[in-house]
Amino acid sequence: MAVKLFAAVSIGSAVTEMKIFEFTQKRAMKEIECVSTRINLGLDVYEQGHISREHVDELCAVLGDFKRTMSGYKVAAYRVFATSAFRESRNKTFLCDYIEKRTGLDIDVFTNSEQRFVDYQAIASVSAEFESIITNATAIVDISGSSTQISLFDKDRLITTQNIRVGNITTRENLLPLSKNGEHFERLIRELMDYELTGFTKLYQKDRKIRNLIVLGGGLSEMLSMNETEEIRTLLQKREADILKAETSADESARRGDSKKEPGVDKTEQSGKKAASEKEPLPGRGTGSEKESDGRIIHSLTKEQYEMIYKELIAHTPGEIAKKYNLPSDMTDAIIPSAVICRSPIESFDVDVVWMPGFSLNDGVAYDYGVRMGLLTRRHSFDEDILAAARSISKRYKTGQAHIRNIGEIAVEIFDHMKKVHGLGQRERLLLQIAVILHSCGKFISLTDVSDCAYNIILATEIIGLSHEERAIVAYMVKYNTSRFIYYDELETKTDLDEKEYMIVAKLTAILRIANSLDRTHQQKCSNLTVTLKEHELRISVASQADLSLERGAFEEKVDFFEEVFNVRPVLKQKKTLT
């Protein structure tokens, strides 16, 4: 495999950045170039509701420079994407069209769930560290200008991900005018975050002990990276010196006490206890301010170390921080709100270690490209995390889990045997699985309008890793699972689905309807079945002694639509098993 170059360009709320990556024959990804410019688009959107003409022109000039750099490197492919500033700008459609015409670069505007998922992929791109961290309960806190995303992992699986509308730009613009001084400003942010985290803790953390907190965005990791400052080093070294001093004092006290044997304990046992304790990490002891992995930096701090840096930051104004640490002034405006937002989950969850990976969205985009092109091996199952997020939503609406598992297995079995006919891929298979998981969540709202309620729930609920278009596909599948299917000529005036997406909805709905009919009684009577495709017949053979009258009746109602979509007619056969 020849070496390939890929460029990722992110247009953020405050920074526009391009990274160029090299994919080597060893199936590795290496950053070889990074260029960034600070353009405060987020403030434009907050104050005016749109991005100003001056900043659009500046952005076009920067993107033109990036394009020339890409040409110089002869990159094989690129992706340009925008995040919350574009997403929340009322003129984003005009913006994208104008910039694409002027620069020749296509721009994708990420939804919130897409953006957070790519951030998550950026962490996972350092597979060994990520896998070991999320073995224990871990929270990822992703801070942006307008909101903060909190994702909870445990035992290598995503438990939930929730968006809190508290961001480092919006808090500064909303709360700073209300505050009397810096201390009051800090307290206002903490009150907002504490309220939001109380609900999160009750619903999702429960009795879990969250050991790790991974912090993305907010400028905190960048501050530490740029800061290889004597100030920060001195703070951490002072903390280490205090701990060592305390240890020495404790050792001396212990040695003085060793001359007197503890009642009932011999000297061998005493020395064994001492040796064992020396091997254990001491509470509050630093894990090392940073960790190198594949040429990229991961900062790790204990909560005590973070607290020291935090107190140092909030003791100064943004202007003083900019001067003291040689940082851009617009960056330090966001650092104090970010530090306060970050401190709240550290305290609320009582974490042991705070991780601050020095990665950006561009790392996640490049990683995703490498996996899709077969240039990298995906070690972590992101599909399983998306399914886990869907299951979390499903459980929130009290759906029947045994029924979901049963028809999920049937739906996947039919999908896999129909591959040559439907021509869909793994991504569509995933969407089918998500639709199965969420198809009955509408019953929580209404027992008569299940499909419409489920449709509205899905459209209103972010599912990490799915685009808005994919979420719409899932919502339509669930809607048409039990309601009348609407043909495209009639539907196109009421939906943003294009014909290709509509066909995906039709094919997956046909499969979902058949699978759902085979558990009409919710008693899993058809759990033991085989599927065979022969020309224009899909034979489904069920080995069961049970009465399948209701399942058969529901099945017959669904076969005509299936045949209309695929030109293949499903046939249900029952094989009576010996008891």
PDB file of N, CA and C in Angstrom, residues 345-386:
ATOM      1  N   PRO A 345     -18.141  18.741  36.918  1.00  0.00           N
ATOM      2  CA  PRO A 345     -18.209  17.274  36.920  1.00  0.00           C
ATOM      3  C   PRO A 345     -17.065  16.611  37.679  1.00  0.00           C
ATOM      4  N   ILE A 346     -15.903  17.261  37.744  1.00  0.00           N
ATOM      5  CA  ILE A 346     -14.805  16.697  38.535  1.00  0.00           C
ATOM      6  C   ILE A 346     -15.248  16.556  39.987  1.00  0.00           C
ATOM      7  N   GLU A 347     -15.892  17.598  40.504  1.00  0.00           N
ATOM      8  CA  GLU A 347     -16.375  17.549  41.889  1.00  0.00           C
ATOM      9  C   GLU A 347     -17.597  16.655  42.037  1.00  0.00           C
ATOM     10  N   SER A 348     -18.543  16.803  41.115  1.00  0.00           N
ATOM     11  CA  SER A 348     -19.793  16.046  41.223  1.00  0.00           C
ATOM     12  C   SER A 348     -19.550  14.544  41.124  1.00  0.00           C
ATOM     13  N   PHE A 349     -18.686  14.133  40.191  1.00  0.00           N
ATOM     14  CA  PHE A 349     -18.420  12.707  39.989  1.00  0.00           C
ATOM     15  C   PHE A 349     -17.319  12.194  40.912  1.00  0.00           C
ATOM     16  N   ASP A 350     -16.565  13.119  41.541  1.00  0.00           N
ATOM     17  CA  ASP A 350     -15.446  12.745  42.414  1.00  0.00           C
ATOM     18  C   ASP A 350     -14.456  11.833  41.675  1.00  0.00           C
ATOM     19  N   VAL A 351     -13.969  12.302  40.538  1.00  0.00           N
ATOM     20  CA  VAL A 351     -13.102  11.489  39.690  1.00  0.00           C
ATOM     21  C   VAL A 351     -11.698  11.383  40.285  1.00  0.00           C
ATOM     22  N   ASP A 352     -10.956  10.385  39.824  1.00  0.00           N
ATOM     23  CA  ASP A 352      -9.569  10.204  40.259  1.00  0.00           C
ATOM     24  C   ASP A 352      -8.588  10.920  39.331  1.00  0.00           C
ATOM     25  N   VAL A 353      -8.826  10.775  38.010  1.00  0.00           N
ATOM     26  CA  VAL A 353      -7.874  11.314  37.029  1.00  0.00           C
ATOM     27  C   VAL A 353      -8.622  12.117  35.970  1.00  0.00           C
ATOM     28  N   VAL A 354      -8.045  13.250  35.598  1.00  0.00           N
ATOM     29  CA  VAL A 354      -8.586  14.090  34.533  1.00  0.00           C
ATOM     30  C   VAL A 354      -7.651  13.980  33.334  1.00  0.00           C
ATOM     31  N   TRP A 355      -8.212  13.508  32.209  1.00  0.00           N
ATOM     32  CA  TRP A 355      -7.428  13.351  30.978  1.00  0.00           C
ATOM     33  C   TRP A 355      -7.780  14.481  30.020  1.00  0.00           C
ATOM     34  N   MET A 356      -6.757  15.087  29.422  1.00  0.00           N
ATOM     35  CA  MET A 356      -6.980  16.146  28.436  1.00  0.00           C
ATOM     36  C   MET A 356      -6.175  15.819  27.180  1.00  0.00           C
ATOM     37  N   PRO A 357      -6.787  15.053  26.257  1.00  0.00           N
ATOM     38  CA  PRO A 357      -6.073  14.691  25.037  1.00  0.00           C
ATOM     39  C   PRO A 357      -5.832  15.921  24.163  1.00  0.00           C
ATOM     40  N   GLY A 358      -4.649  16.031  23.625  1.00  0.00           N
ATOM     41  CA  GLY A 358      -4.332  17.157  22.758  1.00  0.00           C
ATOM     42  C   GLY A 358      -4.764  16.917  21.329  1.00  0.00           C
ATOM     43  N   PHE A 359      -5.991  16.448  21.138  1.00  0.00           N
ATOM     44  CA  PHE A 359      -6.490  16.127  19.804  1.00  0.00           C
ATOM     45  C   PHE A 359      -7.585  17.101  19.418  1.00  0.00           C
ATOM     46  N   SER A 360      -7.914  17.111  18.149  1.00  0.00           N
ATOM     47  CA  SER A 360      -8.992  17.969  17.667  1.00  0.00           C
ATOM     48  C   SER A 360      -9.951  17.141  16.817  1.00  0.00           C
ATOM     49  N   LEU A 361     -11.023  17.771  16.383  1.00  0.00           N
ATOM     50  CA  LEU A 361     -11.965  17.101  15.490  1.00  0.00           C
ATOM     51  C   LEU A 361     -11.271  16.555  14.258  1.00  0.00           C
ATOM     52  N   ASN A 362     -10.243  17.246  13.800  1.00  0.00           N
ATOM     53  CA  ASN A 362      -9.536  16.805  12.593  1.00  0.00           C
ATOM     54  C   ASN A 362      -8.934  15.413  12.753  1.00  0.00           C
ATOM     55  N   ASP A 363      -8.464  15.096  13.959  1.00  0.00           N
ATOM     56  CA  ASP A 363      -7.932  13.751  14.208  1.00  0.00           C
ATOM     57  C   ASP A 363      -9.018  12.696  14.028  1.00  0.00           C
ATOM     58  N   GLY A 364     -10.223  12.995  14.532  1.00  0.00           N
ATOM     59  CA  GLY A 364     -11.332  12.047  14.397  1.00  0.00           C
ATOM     60  C   GLY A 364     -11.778  11.883  12.962  1.00  0.00           C
ATOM     61  N   VAL A 365     -11.826  12.991  12.202  1.00  0.00           N
ATOM     62  CA  VAL A 365     -12.219  12.928  10.792  1.00  0.00           C
ATOM     63  C   VAL A 365     -11.209  12.115   9.996  1.00  0.00           C
ATOM     64  N   ALA A 366      -9.920  12.326  10.262  1.00  0.00           N
ATOM     65  CA  ALA A 366      -8.877  11.570   9.560  1.00  0.00           C
ATOM     66  C   ALA A 366      -8.936  10.085   9.918  1.00  0.00           C
ATOM     67  N   TYR A 367      -9.184   9.799  11.195  1.00  0.00           N
ATOM     68  CA  TYR A 367      -9.293   8.411  11.635  1.00  0.00           C
ATOM     69  C   TYR A 367     -10.454   7.712  10.937  1.00  0.00           C
ATOM     70  N   ASP A 368     -11.600   8.405  10.863  1.00  0.00           N
ATOM     71  CA  ASP A 368     -12.777   7.842  10.194  1.00  0.00           C
ATOM     72  C   ASP A 368     -12.483   7.574   8.716  1.00  0.00           C
ATOM     73  N   TYR A 369     -11.803   8.517   8.061  1.00  0.00           N
ATOM     74  CA  TYR A 369     -11.431   8.334   6.649  1.00  0.00           C
ATOM     75  C   TYR A 369     -10.513   7.118   6.494  1.00  0.00           C
ATOM     76  N   GLY A 370      -9.526   7.009   7.376  1.00  0.00           N
ATOM     77  CA  GLY A 370      -8.585   5.891   7.284  1.00  0.00           C
ATOM     78  C   GLY A 370      -9.258   4.541   7.428  1.00  0.00           C
ATOM     79  N   VAL A 371     -10.231   4.458   8.347  1.00  0.00           N
ATOM     80  CA  VAL A 371     -10.952   3.194   8.550  1.00  0.00           C
ATOM     81  C   VAL A 371     -11.818   2.872   7.337  1.00  0.00           C
ATOM     82  N   ARG A 372     -12.560   3.880   6.846  1.00  0.00           N
ATOM     83  CA  ARG A 372     -13.460   3.650   5.701  1.00  0.00           C
ATOM     84  C   ARG A 372     -12.698   3.251   4.440  1.00  0.00           C
ATOM     85  N   MET A 373     -11.492   3.764   4.288  1.00  0.00           N
ATOM     86  CA  MET A 373     -10.691   3.459   3.096  1.00  0.00           C
ATOM     87  C   MET A 373      -9.817   2.222   3.273  1.00  0.00           C
ATOM     88  N   GLY A 374      -9.921   1.568   4.424  1.00  0.00           N
ATOM     89  CA  GLY A 374      -9.125   0.363   4.661  1.00  0.00           C
ATOM     90  C   GLY A 374      -7.673   0.650   4.970  1.00  0.00           C
ATOM     91  N   LEU A 375      -7.358   1.895   5.366  1.00  0.00           N
ATOM     92  CA  LEU A 375      -5.975   2.274   5.659  1.00  0.00           C
ATOM     93  C   LEU A 375      -5.634   2.068   7.128  1.00  0.00           C
ATOM     94  N   LEU A 376      -6.666   1.961   7.958  1.00  0.00           N
ATOM     95  CA  LEU A 376      -6.492   1.718   9.387  1.00  0.00           C
ATOM     96  C   LEU A 376      -7.417   0.588   9.815  1.00  0.00           C
ATOM     97  N   THR A 377      -7.051  -0.069  10.888  1.00  0.00           N
ATOM     98  CA  THR A 377      -7.904  -1.113  11.452  1.00  0.00           C
ATOM     99  C   THR A 377      -8.658  -0.541  12.641  1.00  0.00           C
ATOM    100  N   ARG A 378      -9.985  -0.649  12.604  1.00  0.00           N
ATOM    101  CA  ARG A 378     -10.805  -0.149  13.711  1.00  0.00           C
ATOM    102  C   ARG A 378     -10.789  -1.180  14.835  1.00  0.00           C
ATOM    103  N   ARG A 379     -10.280  -0.795  15.979  1.00  0.00           N
ATOM    104  CA  ARG A 379     -10.200  -1.724  17.106  1.00  0.00           C
ATOM    105  C   ARG A 379     -11.384  -1.601  18.056  1.00  0.00           C
ATOM    106  N   HIS A 380     -11.989  -0.427  18.076  1.00  0.00           N
ATOM    107  CA  HIS A 380     -13.138  -0.230  18.958  1.00  0.00           C
ATOM    108  C   HIS A 380     -14.417  -0.262  18.129  1.00  0.00           C
ATOM    109  N   SER A 381     -15.451  -0.908  18.640  1.00  0.00           N
ATOM    110  CA  SER A 381     -16.710  -1.033  17.907  1.00  0.00           C
ATOM    111  C   SER A 381     -17.585   0.187  18.155  1.00  0.00           C
ATOM    112  N   PHE A 382     -17.519   1.156  17.237  1.00  0.00           N
ATOM    113  CA  PHE A 382     -18.342   2.353  17.361  1.00  0.00           C
ATOM    114  C   PHE A 382     -19.813   2.036  17.107  1.00  0.00           C
ATOM    115  N   ASP A 383     -20.090   1.070  16.234  1.00  0.00           N
ATOM    116  CA  ASP A 383     -21.483   0.690  15.981  1.00  0.00           C
ATOM    117  C   ASP A 383     -22.153   0.210  17.260  1.00  0.00           C
ATOM    118  N   GLU A 384     -21.401  -0.533  18.065  1.00  0.00           N
ATOM    119  CA  GLU A 384     -21.958  -1.015  19.330  1.00  0.00           C
ATOM    120  C   GLU A 384     -22.279   0.142  20.270  1.00  0.00           C
ATOM    121  N   ASP A 385     -21.473   1.193  20.201  1.00  0.00           N
ATOM    122  CA  ASP A 385     -21.746   2.361  21.043  1.00  0.00           C
ATOM    123  C   ASP A 385     -23.003   3.098  20.589  1.00  0.00           C
ATOM    124  N   ILE A 386     -23.206   3.170  19.264  1.00  0.00           N
ATOM    125  CA  ILE A 386     -24.420   3.804  18.739  1.00  0.00           C
ATOM    126  C   ILE A 386     -25.643   2.994  19.161  1.00  0.00           C
TER     127      ILE A 386
END
